[in-house]
PDB file of C-alpha atoms and ligand atoms in Angstrom:
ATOM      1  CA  UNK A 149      74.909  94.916 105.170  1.00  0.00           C
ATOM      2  CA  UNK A 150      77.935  96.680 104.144  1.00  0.00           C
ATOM      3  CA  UNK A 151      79.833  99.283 105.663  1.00  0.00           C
ATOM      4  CA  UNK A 152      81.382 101.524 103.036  1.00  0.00           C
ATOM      5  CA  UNK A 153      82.250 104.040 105.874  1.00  0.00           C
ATOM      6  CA  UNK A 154      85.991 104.994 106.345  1.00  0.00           C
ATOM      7  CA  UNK A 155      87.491 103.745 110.005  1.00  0.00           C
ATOM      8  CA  UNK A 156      86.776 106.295 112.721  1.00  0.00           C
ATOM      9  CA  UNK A 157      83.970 107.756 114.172  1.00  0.00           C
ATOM     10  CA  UNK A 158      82.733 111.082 111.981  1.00  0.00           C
ATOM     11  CA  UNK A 159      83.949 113.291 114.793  1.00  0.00           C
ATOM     12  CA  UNK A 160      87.860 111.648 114.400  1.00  0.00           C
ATOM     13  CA  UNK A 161      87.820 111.736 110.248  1.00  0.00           C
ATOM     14  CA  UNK A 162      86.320 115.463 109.493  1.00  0.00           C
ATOM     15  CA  UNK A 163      84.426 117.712 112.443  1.00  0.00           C
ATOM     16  CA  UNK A 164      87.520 120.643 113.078  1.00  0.00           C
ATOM     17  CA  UNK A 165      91.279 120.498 112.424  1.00  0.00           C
ATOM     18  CA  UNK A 166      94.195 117.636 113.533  1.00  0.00           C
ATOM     19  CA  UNK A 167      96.629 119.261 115.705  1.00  0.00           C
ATOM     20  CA  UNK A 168      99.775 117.559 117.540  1.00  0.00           C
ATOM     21  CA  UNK A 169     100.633 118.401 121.338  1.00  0.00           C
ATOM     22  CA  UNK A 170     103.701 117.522 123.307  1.00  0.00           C
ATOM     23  CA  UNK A 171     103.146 116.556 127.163  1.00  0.00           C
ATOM     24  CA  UNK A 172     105.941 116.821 129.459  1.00  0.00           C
ATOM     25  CA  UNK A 173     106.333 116.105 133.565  1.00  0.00           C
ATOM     26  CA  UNK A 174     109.417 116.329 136.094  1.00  0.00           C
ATOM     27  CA  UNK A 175     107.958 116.706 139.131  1.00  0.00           C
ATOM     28  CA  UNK A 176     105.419 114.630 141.380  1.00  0.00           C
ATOM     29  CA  UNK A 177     103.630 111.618 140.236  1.00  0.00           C
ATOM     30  CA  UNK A 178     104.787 112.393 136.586  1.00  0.00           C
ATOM     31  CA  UNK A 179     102.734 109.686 134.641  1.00  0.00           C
ATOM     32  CA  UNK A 180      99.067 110.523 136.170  1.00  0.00           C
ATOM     33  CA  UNK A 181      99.760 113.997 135.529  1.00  0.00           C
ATOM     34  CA  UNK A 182     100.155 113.124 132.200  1.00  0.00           C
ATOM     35  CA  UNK A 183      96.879 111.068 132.402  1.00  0.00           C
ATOM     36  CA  UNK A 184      95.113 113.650 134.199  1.00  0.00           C
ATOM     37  CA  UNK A 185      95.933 116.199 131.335  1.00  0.00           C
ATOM     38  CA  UNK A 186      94.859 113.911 128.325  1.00  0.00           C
ATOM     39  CA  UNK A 187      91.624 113.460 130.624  1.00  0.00           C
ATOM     40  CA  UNK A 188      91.331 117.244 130.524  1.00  0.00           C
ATOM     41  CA  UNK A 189      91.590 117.554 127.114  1.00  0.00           C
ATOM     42  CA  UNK A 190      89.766 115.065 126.266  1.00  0.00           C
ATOM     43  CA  UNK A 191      86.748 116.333 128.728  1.00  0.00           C
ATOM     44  CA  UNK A 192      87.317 119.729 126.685  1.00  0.00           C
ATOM     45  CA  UNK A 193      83.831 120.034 124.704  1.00  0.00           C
ATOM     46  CA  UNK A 194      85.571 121.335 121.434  1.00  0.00           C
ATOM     47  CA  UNK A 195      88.958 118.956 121.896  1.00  0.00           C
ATOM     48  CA  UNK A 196      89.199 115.260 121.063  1.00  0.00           C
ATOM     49  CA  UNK A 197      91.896 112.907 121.774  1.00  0.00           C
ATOM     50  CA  UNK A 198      92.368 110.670 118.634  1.00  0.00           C
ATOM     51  CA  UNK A 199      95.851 108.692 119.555  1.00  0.00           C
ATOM     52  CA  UNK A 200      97.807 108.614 122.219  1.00  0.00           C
ATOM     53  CA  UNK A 201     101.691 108.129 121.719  1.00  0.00           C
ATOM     54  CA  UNK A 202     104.230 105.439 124.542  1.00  0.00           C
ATOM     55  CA  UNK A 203     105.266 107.586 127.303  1.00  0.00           C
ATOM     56  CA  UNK A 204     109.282 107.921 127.449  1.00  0.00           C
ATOM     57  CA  UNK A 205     111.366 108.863 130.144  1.00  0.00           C
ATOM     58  CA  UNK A 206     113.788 111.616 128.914  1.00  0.00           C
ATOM     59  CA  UNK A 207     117.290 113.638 130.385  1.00  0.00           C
ATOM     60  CA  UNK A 208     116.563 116.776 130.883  1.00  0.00           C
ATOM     61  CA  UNK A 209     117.590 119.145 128.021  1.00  0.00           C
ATOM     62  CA  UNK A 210     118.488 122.890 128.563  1.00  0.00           C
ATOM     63  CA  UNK A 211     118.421 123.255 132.127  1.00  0.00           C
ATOM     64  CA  UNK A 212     120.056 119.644 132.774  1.00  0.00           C
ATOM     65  CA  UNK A 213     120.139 120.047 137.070  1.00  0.00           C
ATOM     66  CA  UNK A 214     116.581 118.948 137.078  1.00  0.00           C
ATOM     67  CA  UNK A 215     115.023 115.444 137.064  1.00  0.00           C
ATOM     68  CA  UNK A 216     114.041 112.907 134.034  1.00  0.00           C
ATOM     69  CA  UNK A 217     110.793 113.865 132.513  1.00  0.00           C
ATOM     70  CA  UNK A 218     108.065 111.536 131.341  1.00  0.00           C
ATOM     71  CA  UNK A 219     107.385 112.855 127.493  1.00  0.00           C
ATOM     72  CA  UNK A 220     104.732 112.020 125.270  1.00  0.00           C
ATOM     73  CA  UNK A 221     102.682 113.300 122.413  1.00  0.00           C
ATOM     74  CA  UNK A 222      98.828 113.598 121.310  1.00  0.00           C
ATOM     75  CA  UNK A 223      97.050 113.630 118.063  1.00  0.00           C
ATOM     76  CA  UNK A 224      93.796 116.302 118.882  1.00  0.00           C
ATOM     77  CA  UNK A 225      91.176 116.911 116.714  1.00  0.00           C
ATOM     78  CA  UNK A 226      89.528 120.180 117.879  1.00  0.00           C
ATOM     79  CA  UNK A 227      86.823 123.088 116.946  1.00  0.00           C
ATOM     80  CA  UNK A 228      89.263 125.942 118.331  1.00  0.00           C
ATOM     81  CA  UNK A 229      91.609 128.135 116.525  1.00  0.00           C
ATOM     82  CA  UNK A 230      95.336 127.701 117.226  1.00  0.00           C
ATOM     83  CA  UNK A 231      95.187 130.610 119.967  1.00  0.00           C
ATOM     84  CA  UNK A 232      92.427 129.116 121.417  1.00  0.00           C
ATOM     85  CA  UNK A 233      93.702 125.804 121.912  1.00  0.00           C
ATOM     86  CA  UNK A 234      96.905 127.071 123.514  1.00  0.00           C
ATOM     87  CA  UNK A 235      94.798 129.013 125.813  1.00  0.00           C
ATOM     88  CA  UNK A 236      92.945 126.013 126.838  1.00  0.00           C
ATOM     89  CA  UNK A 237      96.667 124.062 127.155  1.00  0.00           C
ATOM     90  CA  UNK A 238      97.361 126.726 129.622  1.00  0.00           C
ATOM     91  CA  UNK A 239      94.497 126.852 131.773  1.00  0.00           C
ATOM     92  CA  UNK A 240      94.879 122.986 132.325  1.00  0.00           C
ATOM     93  CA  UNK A 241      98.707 123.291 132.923  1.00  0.00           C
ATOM     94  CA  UNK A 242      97.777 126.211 135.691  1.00  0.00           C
ATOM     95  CA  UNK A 243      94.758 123.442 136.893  1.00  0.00           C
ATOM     96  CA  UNK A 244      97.319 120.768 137.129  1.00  0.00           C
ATOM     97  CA  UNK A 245      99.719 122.918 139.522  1.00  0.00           C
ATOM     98  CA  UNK A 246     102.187 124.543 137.250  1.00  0.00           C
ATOM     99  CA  UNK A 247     104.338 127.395 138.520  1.00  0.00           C
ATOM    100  CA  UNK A 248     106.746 129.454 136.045  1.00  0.00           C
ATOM    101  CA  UNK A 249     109.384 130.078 138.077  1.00  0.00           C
ATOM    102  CA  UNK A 250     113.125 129.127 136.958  1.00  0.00           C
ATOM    103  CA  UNK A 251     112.773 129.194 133.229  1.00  0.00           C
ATOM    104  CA  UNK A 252     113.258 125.533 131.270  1.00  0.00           C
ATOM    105  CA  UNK A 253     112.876 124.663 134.806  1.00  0.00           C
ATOM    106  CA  UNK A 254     110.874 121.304 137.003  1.00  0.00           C
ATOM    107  CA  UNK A 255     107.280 121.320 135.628  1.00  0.00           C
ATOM    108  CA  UNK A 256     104.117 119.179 136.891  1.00  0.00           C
ATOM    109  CA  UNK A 257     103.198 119.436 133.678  1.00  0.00           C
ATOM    110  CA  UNK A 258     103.866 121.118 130.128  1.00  0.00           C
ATOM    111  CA  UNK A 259     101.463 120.782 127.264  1.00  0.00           C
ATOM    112  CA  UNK A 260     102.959 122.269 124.083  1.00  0.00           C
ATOM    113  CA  UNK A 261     101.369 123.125 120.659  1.00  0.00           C
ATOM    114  CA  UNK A 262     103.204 121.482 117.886  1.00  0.00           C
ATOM    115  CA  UNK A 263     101.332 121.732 114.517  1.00  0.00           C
ATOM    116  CA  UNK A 264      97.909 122.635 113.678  1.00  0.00           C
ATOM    117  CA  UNK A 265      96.781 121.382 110.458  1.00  0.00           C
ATOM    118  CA  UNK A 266      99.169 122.510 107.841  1.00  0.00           C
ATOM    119  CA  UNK A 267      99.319 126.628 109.964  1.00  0.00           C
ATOM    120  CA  UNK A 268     102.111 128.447 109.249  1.00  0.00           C
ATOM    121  CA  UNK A 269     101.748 131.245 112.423  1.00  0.00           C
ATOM    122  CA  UNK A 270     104.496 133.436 113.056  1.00  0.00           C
ATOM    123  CA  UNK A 271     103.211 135.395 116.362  1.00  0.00           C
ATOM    124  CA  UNK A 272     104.950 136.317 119.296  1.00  0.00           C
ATOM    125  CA  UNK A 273     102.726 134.066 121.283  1.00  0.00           C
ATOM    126  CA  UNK A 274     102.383 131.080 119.378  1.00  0.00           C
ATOM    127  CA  UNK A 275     104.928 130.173 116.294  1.00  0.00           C
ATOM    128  CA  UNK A 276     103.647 127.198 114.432  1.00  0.00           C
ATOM    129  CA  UNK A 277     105.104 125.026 113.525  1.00  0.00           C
ATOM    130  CA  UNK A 278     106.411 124.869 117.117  1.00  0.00           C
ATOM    131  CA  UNK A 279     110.452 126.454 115.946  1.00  0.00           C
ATOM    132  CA  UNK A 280     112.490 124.146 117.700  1.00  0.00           C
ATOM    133  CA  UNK A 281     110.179 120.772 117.992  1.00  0.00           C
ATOM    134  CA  UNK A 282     112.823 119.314 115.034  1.00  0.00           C
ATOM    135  CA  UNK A 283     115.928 119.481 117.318  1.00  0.00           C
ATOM    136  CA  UNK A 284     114.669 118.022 120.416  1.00  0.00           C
ATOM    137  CA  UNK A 285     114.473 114.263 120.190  1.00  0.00           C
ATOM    138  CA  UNK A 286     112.322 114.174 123.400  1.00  0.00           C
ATOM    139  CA  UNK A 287     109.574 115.586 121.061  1.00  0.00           C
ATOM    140  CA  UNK A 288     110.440 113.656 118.085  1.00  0.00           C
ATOM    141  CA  UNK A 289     110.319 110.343 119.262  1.00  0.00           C
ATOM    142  CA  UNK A 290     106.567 110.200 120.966  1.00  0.00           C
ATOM    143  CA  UNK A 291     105.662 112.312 118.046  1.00  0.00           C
ATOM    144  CA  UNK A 292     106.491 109.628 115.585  1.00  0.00           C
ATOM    145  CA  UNK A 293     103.859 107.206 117.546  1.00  0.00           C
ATOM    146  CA  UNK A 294     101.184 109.739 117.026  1.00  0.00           C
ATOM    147  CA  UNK A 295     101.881 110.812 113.175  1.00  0.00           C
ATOM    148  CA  UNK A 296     100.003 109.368 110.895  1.00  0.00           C
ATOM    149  CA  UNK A 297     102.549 107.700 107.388  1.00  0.00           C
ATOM    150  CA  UNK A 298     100.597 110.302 105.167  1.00  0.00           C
ATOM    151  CA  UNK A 299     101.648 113.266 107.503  1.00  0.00           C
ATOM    152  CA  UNK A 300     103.918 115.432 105.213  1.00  0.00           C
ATOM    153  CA  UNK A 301     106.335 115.469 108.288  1.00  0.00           C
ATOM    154  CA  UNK A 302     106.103 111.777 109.346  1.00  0.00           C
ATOM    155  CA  UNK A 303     109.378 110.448 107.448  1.00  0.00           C
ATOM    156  CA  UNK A 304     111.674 113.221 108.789  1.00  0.00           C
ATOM    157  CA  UNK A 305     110.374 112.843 112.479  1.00  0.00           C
ATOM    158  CA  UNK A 306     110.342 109.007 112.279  1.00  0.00           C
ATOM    159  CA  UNK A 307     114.078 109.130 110.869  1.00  0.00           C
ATOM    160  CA  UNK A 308     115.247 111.551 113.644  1.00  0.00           C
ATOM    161  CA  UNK A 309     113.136 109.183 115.905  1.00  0.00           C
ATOM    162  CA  UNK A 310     114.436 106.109 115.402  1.00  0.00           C
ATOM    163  CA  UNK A 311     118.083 107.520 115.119  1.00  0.00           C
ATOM    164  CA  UNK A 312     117.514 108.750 118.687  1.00  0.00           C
ATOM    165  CA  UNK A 313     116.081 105.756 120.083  1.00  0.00           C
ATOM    166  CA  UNK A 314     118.778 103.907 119.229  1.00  0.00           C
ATOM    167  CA  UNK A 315     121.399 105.766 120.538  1.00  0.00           C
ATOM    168  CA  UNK A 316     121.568 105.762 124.047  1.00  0.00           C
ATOM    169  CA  UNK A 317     123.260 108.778 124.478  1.00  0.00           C
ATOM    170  CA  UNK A 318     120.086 110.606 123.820  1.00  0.00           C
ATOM    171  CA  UNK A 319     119.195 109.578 127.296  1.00  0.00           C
ATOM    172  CA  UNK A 320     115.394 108.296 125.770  1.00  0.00           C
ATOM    173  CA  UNK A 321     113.614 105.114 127.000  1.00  0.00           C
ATOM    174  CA  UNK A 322     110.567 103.564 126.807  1.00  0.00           C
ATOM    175  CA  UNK A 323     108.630 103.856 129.926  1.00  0.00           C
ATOM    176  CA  UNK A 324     104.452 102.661 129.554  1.00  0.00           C
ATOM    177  CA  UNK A 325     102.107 102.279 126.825  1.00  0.00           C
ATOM    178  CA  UNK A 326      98.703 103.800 127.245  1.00  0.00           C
ATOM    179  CA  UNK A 327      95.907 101.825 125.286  1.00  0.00           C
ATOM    180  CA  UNK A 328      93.537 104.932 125.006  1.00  0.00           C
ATOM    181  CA  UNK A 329      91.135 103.754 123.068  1.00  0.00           C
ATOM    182  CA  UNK A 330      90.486 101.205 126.094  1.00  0.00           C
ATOM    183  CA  UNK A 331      90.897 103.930 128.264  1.00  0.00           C
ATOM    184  CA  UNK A 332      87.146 104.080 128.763  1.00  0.00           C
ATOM    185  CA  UNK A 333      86.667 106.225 131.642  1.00  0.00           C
ATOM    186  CA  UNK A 334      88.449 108.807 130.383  1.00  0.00           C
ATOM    187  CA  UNK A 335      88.116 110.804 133.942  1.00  0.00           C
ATOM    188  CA  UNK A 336      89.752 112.551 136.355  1.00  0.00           C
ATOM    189  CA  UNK A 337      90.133 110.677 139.384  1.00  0.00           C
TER     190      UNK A 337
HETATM  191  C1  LIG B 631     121.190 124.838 124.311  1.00  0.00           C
HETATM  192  C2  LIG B 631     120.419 125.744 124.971  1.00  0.00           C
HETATM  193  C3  LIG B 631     120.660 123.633 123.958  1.00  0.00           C
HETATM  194  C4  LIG B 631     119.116 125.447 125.293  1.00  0.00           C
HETATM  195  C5  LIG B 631     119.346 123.322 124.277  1.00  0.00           C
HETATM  196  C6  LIG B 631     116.571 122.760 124.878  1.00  0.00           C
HETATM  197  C7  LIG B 631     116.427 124.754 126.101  1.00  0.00           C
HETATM  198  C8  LIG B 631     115.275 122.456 125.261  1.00  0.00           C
HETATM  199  C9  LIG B 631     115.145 124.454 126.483  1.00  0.00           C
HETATM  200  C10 LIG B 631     118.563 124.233 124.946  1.00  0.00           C
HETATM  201  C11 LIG B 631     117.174 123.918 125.306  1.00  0.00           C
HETATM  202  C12 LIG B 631     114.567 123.307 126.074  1.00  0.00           C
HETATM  203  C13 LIG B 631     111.958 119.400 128.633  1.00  0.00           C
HETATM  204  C14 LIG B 631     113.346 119.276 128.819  1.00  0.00           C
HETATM  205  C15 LIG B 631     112.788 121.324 128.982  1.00  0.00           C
HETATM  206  C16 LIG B 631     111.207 118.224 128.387  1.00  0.00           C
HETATM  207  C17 LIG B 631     113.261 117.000 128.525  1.00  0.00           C
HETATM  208  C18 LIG B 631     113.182 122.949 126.470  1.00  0.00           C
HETATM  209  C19 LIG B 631     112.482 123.650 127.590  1.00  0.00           C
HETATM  210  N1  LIG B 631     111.629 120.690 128.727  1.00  0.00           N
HETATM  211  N2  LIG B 631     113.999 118.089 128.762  1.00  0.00           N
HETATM  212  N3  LIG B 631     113.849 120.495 129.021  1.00  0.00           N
HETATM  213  N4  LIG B 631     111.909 117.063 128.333  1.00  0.00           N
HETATM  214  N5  LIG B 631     113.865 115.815 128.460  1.00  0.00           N
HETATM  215  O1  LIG B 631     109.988 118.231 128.221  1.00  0.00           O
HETATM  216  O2  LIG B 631     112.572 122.092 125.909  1.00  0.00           O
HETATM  217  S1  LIG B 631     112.969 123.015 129.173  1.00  0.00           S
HETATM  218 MG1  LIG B 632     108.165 122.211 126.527  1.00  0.00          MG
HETATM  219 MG1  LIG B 633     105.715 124.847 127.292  1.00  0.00          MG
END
């Protein structure tokens, strides 16, 4: 028998719209806070996690008297609208413990919408593209894992990317590799 089906499950090629999320933690046990969120999302009945960028450990950018952060990035594919997912971001960030106190300040955990499809949204609440994801190499570098080469943004975040990785003075280094698609459990412990 042939399969003349394209790779991916229906659900990952066309059901809803691709959108790109940065994850970031500074305070407790920063790398299963950024499982436990993935798990959220992808428990989430209208959110999907297709791909999974490395996790990096980062400097701290803006407020800099704070610790490293563990950064990564997601490819989604979801049923919501843009406002919706963020909503969604933000109940899990208030289930996984976060506090807005000192702005830029330590986080359990920040989840951050990046791009949604090809949305241009200028609101108050949520500006997509996210305005300042193409400065901040802690975004650009996990980004570039989760990108796919036919993203019209791919070879401008991959360039920053790799121009950042190299250069230590970014203060960006590899620190795990998730294998989510053998991730099978997929829960929240
Ligand atoms: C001048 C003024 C230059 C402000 C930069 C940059 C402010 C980034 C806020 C800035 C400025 C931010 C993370 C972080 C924060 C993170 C790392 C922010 C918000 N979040 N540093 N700093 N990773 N490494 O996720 O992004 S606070
Ligand atoms: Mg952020
Ligand atoms: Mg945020």
């Amino acid at each position: 028998m042939e399969d003349n089906n394209p790779p991916g499950t229906e659900e990952q090629r066309s059901v809803g719209s691709e959108a790109y999320i940065a994850l970031g933690a500074n305070v407790g046990n920063r790398e299963q806070l950024l499982r436990d969120a993935l798990n959220l999302l992808e428990k989430h009945p209208e959110i999907s996690v297709l791909r999974v960028s490395s996790i990096y450990e980062t400097a701290p950018v803006g407020y800099t008297d704070q610790p490293a952060f563990l950064n990564m990035a997601a490819a989604l594919r979801t049923t919501l609208s843009p406002m919706q997912l963020l909503h969604a971001m933000q109940a899990m960030e208030n289930q996984l413990g976060r506090k807005r106190d000192i702005r830029w300040g330590p986080r359990t955990i920040d989840l951050d919408l990046l791009l949604y499809e090809q949305v241009i949204l200028p609101d108050e609440e949520l500006t997509l593209p996210h305005p300042r994801m193409m400065e901040r190499a802690f975004v650009l570098v996990p980004l570039g894992d989760v990108l796919q080469n036919e993203h019209t943004l791919y070879k401008q975040v991959t360039a920053i990317a790799q121009r950042a990785l190299q250069d230590r003075g970014e203060g960006i280094a590899l620190w795990n590799t998730i294998n989510w698609q053998d991730a099978s459990a997929h829960s929240v412990s």
